[in-house]
XYZ file of N, CA, C and O in Angstrom:
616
model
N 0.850 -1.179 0.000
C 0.000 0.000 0.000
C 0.890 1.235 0.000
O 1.940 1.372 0.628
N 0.295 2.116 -0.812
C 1.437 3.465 -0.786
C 1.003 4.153 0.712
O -0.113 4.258 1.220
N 2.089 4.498 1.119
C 2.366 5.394 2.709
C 1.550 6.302 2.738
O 1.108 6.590 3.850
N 1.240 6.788 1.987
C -0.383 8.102 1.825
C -1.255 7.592 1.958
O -2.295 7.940 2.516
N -0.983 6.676 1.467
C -2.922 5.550 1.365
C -3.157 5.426 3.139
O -4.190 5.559 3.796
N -1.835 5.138 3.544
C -1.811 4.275 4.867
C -2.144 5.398 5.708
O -2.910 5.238 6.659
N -1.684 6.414 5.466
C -1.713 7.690 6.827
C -3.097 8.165 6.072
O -3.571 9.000 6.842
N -3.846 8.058 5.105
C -5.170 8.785 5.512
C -5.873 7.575 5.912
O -6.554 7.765 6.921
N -5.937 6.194 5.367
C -6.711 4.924 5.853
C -6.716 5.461 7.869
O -7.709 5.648 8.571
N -5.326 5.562 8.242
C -5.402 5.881 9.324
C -6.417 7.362 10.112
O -6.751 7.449 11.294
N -6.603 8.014 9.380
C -7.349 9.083 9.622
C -8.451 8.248 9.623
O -9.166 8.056 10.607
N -8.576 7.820 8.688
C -10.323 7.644 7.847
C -10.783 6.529 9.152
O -11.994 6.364 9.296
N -9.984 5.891 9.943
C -10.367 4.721 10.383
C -10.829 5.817 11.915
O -11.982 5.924 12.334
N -10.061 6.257 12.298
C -10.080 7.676 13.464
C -11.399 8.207 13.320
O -12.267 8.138 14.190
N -11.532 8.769 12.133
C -13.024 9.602 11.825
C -14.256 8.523 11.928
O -15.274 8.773 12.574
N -14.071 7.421 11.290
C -15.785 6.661 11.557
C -15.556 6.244 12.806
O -16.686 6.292 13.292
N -14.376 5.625 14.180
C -14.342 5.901 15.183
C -15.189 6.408 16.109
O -15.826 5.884 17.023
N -15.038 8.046 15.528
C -15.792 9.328 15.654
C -17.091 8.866 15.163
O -17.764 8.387 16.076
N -17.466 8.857 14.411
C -19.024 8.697 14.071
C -19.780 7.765 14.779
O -20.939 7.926 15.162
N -18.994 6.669 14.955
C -20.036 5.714 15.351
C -20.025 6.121 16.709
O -21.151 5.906 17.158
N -19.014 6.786 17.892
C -19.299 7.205 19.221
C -20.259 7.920 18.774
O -21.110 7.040 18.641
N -20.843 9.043 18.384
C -21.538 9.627 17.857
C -22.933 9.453 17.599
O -23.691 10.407 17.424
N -23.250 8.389 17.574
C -23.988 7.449 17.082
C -24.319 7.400 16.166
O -25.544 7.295 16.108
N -23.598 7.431 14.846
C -23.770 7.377 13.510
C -22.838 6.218 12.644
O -21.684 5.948 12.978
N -23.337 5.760 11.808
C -22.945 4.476 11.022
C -21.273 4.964 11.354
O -21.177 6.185 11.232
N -20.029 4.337 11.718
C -18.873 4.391 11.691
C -18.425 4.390 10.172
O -18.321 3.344 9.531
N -18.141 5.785 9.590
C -17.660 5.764 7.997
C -16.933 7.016 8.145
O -17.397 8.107 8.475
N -15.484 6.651 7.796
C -15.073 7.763 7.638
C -14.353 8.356 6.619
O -13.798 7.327 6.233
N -13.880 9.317 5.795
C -12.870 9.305 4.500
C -12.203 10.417 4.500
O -12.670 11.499 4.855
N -10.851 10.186 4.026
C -10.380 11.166 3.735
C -9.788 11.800 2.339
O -9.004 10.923 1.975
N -9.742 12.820 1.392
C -9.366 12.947 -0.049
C -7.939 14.031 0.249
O -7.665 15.104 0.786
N -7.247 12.809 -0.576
C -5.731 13.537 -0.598
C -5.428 14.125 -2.146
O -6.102 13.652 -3.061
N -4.626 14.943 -2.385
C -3.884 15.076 -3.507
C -3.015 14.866 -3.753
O -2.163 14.563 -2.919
N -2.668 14.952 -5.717
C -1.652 14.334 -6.089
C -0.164 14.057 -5.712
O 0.753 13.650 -6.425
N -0.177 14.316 -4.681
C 1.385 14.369 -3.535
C 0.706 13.895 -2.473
O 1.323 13.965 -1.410
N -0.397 13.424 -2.435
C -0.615 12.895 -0.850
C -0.790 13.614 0.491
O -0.909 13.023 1.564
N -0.794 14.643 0.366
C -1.279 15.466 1.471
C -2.975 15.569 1.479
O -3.740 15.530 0.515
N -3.199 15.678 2.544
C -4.608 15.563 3.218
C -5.421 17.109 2.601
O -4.932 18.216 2.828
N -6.603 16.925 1.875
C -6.955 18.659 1.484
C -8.721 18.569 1.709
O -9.431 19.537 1.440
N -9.356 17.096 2.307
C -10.125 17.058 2.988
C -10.507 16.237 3.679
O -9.552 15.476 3.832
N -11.550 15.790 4.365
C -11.885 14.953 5.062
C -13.394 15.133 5.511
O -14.151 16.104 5.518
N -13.564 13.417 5.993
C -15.361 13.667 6.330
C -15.659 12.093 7.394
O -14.996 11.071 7.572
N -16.858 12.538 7.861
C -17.103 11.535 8.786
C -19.160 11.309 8.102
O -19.864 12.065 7.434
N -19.370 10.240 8.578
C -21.168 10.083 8.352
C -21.376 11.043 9.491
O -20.938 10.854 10.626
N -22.301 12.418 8.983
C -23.083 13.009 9.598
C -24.746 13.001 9.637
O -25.553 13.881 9.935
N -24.862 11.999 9.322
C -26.600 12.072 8.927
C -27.391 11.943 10.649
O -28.460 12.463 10.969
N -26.826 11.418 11.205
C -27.668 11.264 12.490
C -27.313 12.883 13.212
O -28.276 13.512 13.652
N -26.057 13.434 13.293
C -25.907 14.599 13.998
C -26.835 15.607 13.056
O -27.740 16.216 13.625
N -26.667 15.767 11.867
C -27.099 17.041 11.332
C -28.717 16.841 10.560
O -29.481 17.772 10.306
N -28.997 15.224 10.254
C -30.415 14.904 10.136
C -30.267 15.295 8.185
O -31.165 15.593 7.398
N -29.207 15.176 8.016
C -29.282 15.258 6.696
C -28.738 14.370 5.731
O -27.603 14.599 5.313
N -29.570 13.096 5.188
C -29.601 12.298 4.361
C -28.457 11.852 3.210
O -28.191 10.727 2.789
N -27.754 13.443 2.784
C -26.536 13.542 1.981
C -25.787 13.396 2.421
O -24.842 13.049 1.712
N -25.494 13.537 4.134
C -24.154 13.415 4.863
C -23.386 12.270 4.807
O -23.089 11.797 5.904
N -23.023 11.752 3.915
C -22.282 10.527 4.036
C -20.992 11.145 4.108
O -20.746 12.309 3.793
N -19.930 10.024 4.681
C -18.295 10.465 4.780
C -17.827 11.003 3.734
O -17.055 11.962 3.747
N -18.304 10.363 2.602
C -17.374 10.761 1.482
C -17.948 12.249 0.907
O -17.282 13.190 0.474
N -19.171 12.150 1.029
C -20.040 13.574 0.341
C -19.113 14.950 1.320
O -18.652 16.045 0.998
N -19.171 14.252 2.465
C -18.819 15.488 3.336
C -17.009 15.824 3.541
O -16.447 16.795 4.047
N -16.460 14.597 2.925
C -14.910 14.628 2.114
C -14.787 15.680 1.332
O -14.161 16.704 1.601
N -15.458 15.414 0.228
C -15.540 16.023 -1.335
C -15.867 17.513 -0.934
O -15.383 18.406 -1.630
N -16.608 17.815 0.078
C -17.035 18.927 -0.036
C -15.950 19.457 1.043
O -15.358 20.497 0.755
N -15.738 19.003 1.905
C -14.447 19.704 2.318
C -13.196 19.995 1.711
O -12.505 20.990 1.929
N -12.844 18.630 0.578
C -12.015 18.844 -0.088
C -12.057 20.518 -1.414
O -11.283 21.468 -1.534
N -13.120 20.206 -2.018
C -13.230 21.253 -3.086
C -13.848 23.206 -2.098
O -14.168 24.262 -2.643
N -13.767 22.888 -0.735
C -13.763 24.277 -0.299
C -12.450 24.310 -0.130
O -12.061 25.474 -0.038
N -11.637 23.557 -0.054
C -10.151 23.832 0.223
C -9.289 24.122 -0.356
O -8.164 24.418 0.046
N -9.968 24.053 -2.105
C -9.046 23.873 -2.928
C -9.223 24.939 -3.960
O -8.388 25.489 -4.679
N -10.921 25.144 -3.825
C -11.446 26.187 -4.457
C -11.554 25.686 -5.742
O -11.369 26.342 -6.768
N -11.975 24.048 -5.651
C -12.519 23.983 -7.366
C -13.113 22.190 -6.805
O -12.543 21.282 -6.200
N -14.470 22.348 -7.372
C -14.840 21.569 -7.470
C -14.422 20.221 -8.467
O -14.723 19.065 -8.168
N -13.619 20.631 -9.791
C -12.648 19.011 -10.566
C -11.676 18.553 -8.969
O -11.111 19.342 -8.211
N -11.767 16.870 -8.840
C -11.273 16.761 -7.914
C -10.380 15.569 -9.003
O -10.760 14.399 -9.014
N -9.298 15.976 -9.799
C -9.865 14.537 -10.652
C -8.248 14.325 -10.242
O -8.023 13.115 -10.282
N -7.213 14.969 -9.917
C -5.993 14.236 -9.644
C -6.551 13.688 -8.068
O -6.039 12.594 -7.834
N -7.118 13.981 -7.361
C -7.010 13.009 -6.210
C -7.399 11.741 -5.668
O -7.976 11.059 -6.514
N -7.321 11.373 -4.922
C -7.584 10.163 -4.154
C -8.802 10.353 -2.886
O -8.820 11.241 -2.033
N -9.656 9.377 -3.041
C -10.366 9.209 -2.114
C -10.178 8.315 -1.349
O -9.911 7.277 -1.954
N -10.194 8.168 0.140
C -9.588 7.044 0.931
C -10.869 7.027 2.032
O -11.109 7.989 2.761
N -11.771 5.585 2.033
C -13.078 5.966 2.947
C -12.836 4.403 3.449
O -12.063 3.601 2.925
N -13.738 4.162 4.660
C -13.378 3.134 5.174
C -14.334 1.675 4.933
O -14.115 0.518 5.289
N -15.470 2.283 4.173
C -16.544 1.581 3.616
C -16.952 1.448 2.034
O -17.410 2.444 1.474
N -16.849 0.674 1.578
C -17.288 0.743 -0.288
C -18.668 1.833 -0.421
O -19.688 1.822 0.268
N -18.377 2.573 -1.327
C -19.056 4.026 -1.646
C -20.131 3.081 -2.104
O -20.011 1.956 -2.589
N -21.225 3.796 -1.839
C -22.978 3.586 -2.004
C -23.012 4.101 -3.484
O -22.058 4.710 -3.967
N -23.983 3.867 -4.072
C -24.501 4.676 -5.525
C -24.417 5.965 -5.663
O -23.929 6.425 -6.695
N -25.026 7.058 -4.322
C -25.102 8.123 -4.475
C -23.703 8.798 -4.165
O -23.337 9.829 -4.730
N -23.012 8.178 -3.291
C -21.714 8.303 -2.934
C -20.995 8.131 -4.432
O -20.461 9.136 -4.900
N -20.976 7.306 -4.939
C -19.809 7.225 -6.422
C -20.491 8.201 -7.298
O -19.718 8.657 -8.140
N -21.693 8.666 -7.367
C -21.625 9.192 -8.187
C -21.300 10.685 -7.708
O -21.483 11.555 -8.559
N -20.979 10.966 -6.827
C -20.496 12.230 -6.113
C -19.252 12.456 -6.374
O -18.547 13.463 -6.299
N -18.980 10.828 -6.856
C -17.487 10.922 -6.817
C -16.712 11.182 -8.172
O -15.688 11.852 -8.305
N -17.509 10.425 -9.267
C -17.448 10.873 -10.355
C -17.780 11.701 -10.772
O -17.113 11.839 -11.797
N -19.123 13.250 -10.598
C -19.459 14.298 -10.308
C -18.030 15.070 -9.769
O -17.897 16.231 -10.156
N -17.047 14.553 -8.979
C -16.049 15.379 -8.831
C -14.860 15.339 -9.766
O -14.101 16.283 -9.986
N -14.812 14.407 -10.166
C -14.221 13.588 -11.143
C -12.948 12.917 -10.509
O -11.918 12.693 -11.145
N -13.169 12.579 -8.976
C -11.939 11.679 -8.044
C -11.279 10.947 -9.694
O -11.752 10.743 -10.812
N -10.206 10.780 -9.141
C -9.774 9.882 -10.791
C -9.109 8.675 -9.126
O -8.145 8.072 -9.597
N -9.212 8.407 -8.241
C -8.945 7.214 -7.273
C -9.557 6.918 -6.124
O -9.811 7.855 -5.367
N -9.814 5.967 -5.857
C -10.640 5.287 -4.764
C -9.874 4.397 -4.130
O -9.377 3.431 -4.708
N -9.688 4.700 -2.649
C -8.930 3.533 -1.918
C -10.452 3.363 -0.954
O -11.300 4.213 -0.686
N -10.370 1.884 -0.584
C -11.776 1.729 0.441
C -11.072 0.556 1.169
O -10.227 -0.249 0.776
N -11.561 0.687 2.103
C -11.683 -0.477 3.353
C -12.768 -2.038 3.412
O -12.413 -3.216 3.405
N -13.563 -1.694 3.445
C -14.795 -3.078 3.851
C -15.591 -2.495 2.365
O -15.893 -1.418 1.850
N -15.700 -3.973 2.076
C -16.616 -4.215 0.931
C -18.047 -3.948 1.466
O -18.140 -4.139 2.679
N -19.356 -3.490 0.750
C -20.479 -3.606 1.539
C -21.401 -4.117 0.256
O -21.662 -3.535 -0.797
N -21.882 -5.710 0.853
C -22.416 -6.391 0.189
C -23.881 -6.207 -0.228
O -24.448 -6.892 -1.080
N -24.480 -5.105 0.537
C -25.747 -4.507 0.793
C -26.045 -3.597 -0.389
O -26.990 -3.746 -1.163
N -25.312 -2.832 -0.428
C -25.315 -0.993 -1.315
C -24.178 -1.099 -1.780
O -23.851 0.085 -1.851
N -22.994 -1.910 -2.301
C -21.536 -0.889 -2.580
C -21.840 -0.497 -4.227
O -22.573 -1.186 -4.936
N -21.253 0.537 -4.619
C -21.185 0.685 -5.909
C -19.789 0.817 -6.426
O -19.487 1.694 -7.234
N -18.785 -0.214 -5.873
C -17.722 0.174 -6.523
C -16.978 -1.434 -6.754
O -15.768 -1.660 -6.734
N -17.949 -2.317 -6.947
C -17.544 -3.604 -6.982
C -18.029 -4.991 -6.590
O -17.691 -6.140 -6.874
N -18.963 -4.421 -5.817
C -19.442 -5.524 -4.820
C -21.073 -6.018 -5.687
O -21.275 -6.919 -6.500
N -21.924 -5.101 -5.151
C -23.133 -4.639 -5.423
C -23.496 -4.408 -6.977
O -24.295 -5.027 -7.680
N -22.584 -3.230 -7.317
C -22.674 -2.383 -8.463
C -21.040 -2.138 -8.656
O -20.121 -2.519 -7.931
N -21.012 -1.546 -9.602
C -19.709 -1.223 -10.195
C -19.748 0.495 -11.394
O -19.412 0.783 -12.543
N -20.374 1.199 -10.200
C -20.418 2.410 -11.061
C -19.207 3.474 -11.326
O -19.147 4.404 -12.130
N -18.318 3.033 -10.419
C -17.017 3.733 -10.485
C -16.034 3.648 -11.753
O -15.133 4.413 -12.098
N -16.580 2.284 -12.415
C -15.676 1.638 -13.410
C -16.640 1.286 -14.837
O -16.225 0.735 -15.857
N -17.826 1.703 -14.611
C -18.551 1.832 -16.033
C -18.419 2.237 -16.936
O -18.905 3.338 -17.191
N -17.783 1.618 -17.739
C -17.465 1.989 -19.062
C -18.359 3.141 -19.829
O -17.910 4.198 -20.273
N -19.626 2.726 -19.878
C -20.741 3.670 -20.265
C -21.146 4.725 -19.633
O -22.226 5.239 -19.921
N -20.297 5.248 -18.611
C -20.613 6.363 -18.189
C -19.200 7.260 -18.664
O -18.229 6.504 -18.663
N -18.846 8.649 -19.061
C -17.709 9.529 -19.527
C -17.540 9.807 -18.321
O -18.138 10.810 -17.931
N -16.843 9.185 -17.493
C -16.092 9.179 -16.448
C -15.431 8.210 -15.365
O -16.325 7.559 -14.825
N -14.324 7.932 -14.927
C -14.443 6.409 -14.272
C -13.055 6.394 -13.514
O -11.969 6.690 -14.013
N -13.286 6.007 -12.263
C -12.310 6.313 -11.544
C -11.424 4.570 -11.528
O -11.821 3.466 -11.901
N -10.340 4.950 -11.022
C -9.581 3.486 -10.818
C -10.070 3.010 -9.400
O -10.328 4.051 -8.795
N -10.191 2.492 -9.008
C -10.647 1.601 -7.387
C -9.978 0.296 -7.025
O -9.876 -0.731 -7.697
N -9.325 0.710 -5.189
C -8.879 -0.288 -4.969
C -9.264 -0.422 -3.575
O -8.862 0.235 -2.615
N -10.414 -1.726 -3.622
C -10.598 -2.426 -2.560
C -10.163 -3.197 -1.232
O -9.079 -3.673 -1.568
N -10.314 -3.451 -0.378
C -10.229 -4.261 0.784
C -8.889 -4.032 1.430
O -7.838 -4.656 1.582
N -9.301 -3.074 1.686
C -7.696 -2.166 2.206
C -7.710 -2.135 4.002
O -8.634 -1.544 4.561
N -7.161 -2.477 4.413
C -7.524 -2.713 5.980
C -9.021 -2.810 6.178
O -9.822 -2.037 6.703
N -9.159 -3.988 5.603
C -10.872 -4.392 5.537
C -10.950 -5.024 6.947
O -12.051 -4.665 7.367
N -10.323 -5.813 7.938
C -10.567 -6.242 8.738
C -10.834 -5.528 9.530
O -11.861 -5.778 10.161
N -9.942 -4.137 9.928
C -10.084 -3.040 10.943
C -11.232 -2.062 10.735
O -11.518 -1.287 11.647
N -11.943 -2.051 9.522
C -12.838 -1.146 8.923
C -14.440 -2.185 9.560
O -15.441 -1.809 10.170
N -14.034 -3.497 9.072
C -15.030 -4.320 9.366
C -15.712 -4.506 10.687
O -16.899 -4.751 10.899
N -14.450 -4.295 11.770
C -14.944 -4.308 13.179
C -15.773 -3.428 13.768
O -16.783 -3.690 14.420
N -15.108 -1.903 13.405
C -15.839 -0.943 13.530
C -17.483 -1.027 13.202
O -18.261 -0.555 14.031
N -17.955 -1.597 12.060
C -18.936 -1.645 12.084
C -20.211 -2.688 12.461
O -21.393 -2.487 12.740
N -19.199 -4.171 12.301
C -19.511 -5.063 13.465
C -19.869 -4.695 14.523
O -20.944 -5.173 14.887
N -19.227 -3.788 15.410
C -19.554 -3.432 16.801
C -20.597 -2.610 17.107
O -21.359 -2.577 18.073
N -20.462 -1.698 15.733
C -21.257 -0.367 16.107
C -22.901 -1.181 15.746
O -23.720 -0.962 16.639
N -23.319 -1.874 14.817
C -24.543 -3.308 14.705
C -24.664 -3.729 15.877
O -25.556 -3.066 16.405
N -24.085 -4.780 16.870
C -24.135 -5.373 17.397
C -24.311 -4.049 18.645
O -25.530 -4.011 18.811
N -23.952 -3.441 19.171
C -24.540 -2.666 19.733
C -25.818 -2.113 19.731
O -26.464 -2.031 20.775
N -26.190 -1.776 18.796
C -27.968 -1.517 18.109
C -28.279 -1.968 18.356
O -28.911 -1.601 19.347
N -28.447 -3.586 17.964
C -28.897 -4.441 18.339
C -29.527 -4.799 19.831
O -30.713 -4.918 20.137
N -28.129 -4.957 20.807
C -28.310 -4.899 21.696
C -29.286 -3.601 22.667
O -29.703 -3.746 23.817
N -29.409 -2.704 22.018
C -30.297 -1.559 22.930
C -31.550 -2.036 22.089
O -32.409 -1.218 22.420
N -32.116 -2.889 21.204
C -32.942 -2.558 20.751
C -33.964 -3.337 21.337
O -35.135 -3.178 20.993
């Protein structure tokens, strides 16, 4: 794994951390640029702020492109700790991420391999490279726990 990948995976794993104390799905991401420095980051806010779009990565992208002052995000990297949902990739291709690093596959919703494969659709004029199961075990627990907790209060 490249050493950038590893120090935002490490963020990203910190931030859904954060979310799920929070009590929100544990997802976290961070978007680096073409040198690997950190230019945003995001955690699932939908339970704190009650807003439906808040996913990690939406709230990445948008931190990233206030930071940068341009919404083309297309030299960077996205690094999230969960396989991007439908509405999520296409946020992502909407930015034009040209990379995807992810953590835990999600067999439910993913759209970047699992589920769906919208990141890499040929038929769409845009398509990022994606690379899966990247400290999937440590990504996996997090959300193992943060379930099994629910569960348990429920």
């Amino acid at each position: 794994m490249d050493p950038a990948d590893a120090i935002a995976m490490d963020r990203a794993l910190a931030l859904a951390a954060v979310a799920g104390a929070e009590g929100d799905v544990p997802v976290g991401a961070v978007v680096l640029d073409e040198h690997g420095a950190i230019i945003g980051e995001g955690r699932n806010l939908r339970a704190q702020t009650h807003d439906p779009l808040a996913h990690a990565e939406v709230v990445a992208l948008r931190d990233a492109a206030g930071r940068t002052g341009s919404w083309n995000l297309e030299h960077a990297t996205l690094v999230v700790t969960l396989e991007p949902c439908i509405m999520c990739a296409g946020a992502i291709l909407q930015a034009r991420v040209g990379r995807v690093v992810f953590g835990a596959w999600d067999e439910k919703a993913g759209a970047a391999g699992s589920m769906h494969d919208l990141l890499r659709d040929r038929r769409l004029p845009y398509r990022a490279e994606v690379v899966g199961g990247i400290r999937e075990a440590e990504a996996t627990a997090l959300l193992t726990a943060f379930f099994a907790g629910r569960r348990r209060a429920e």
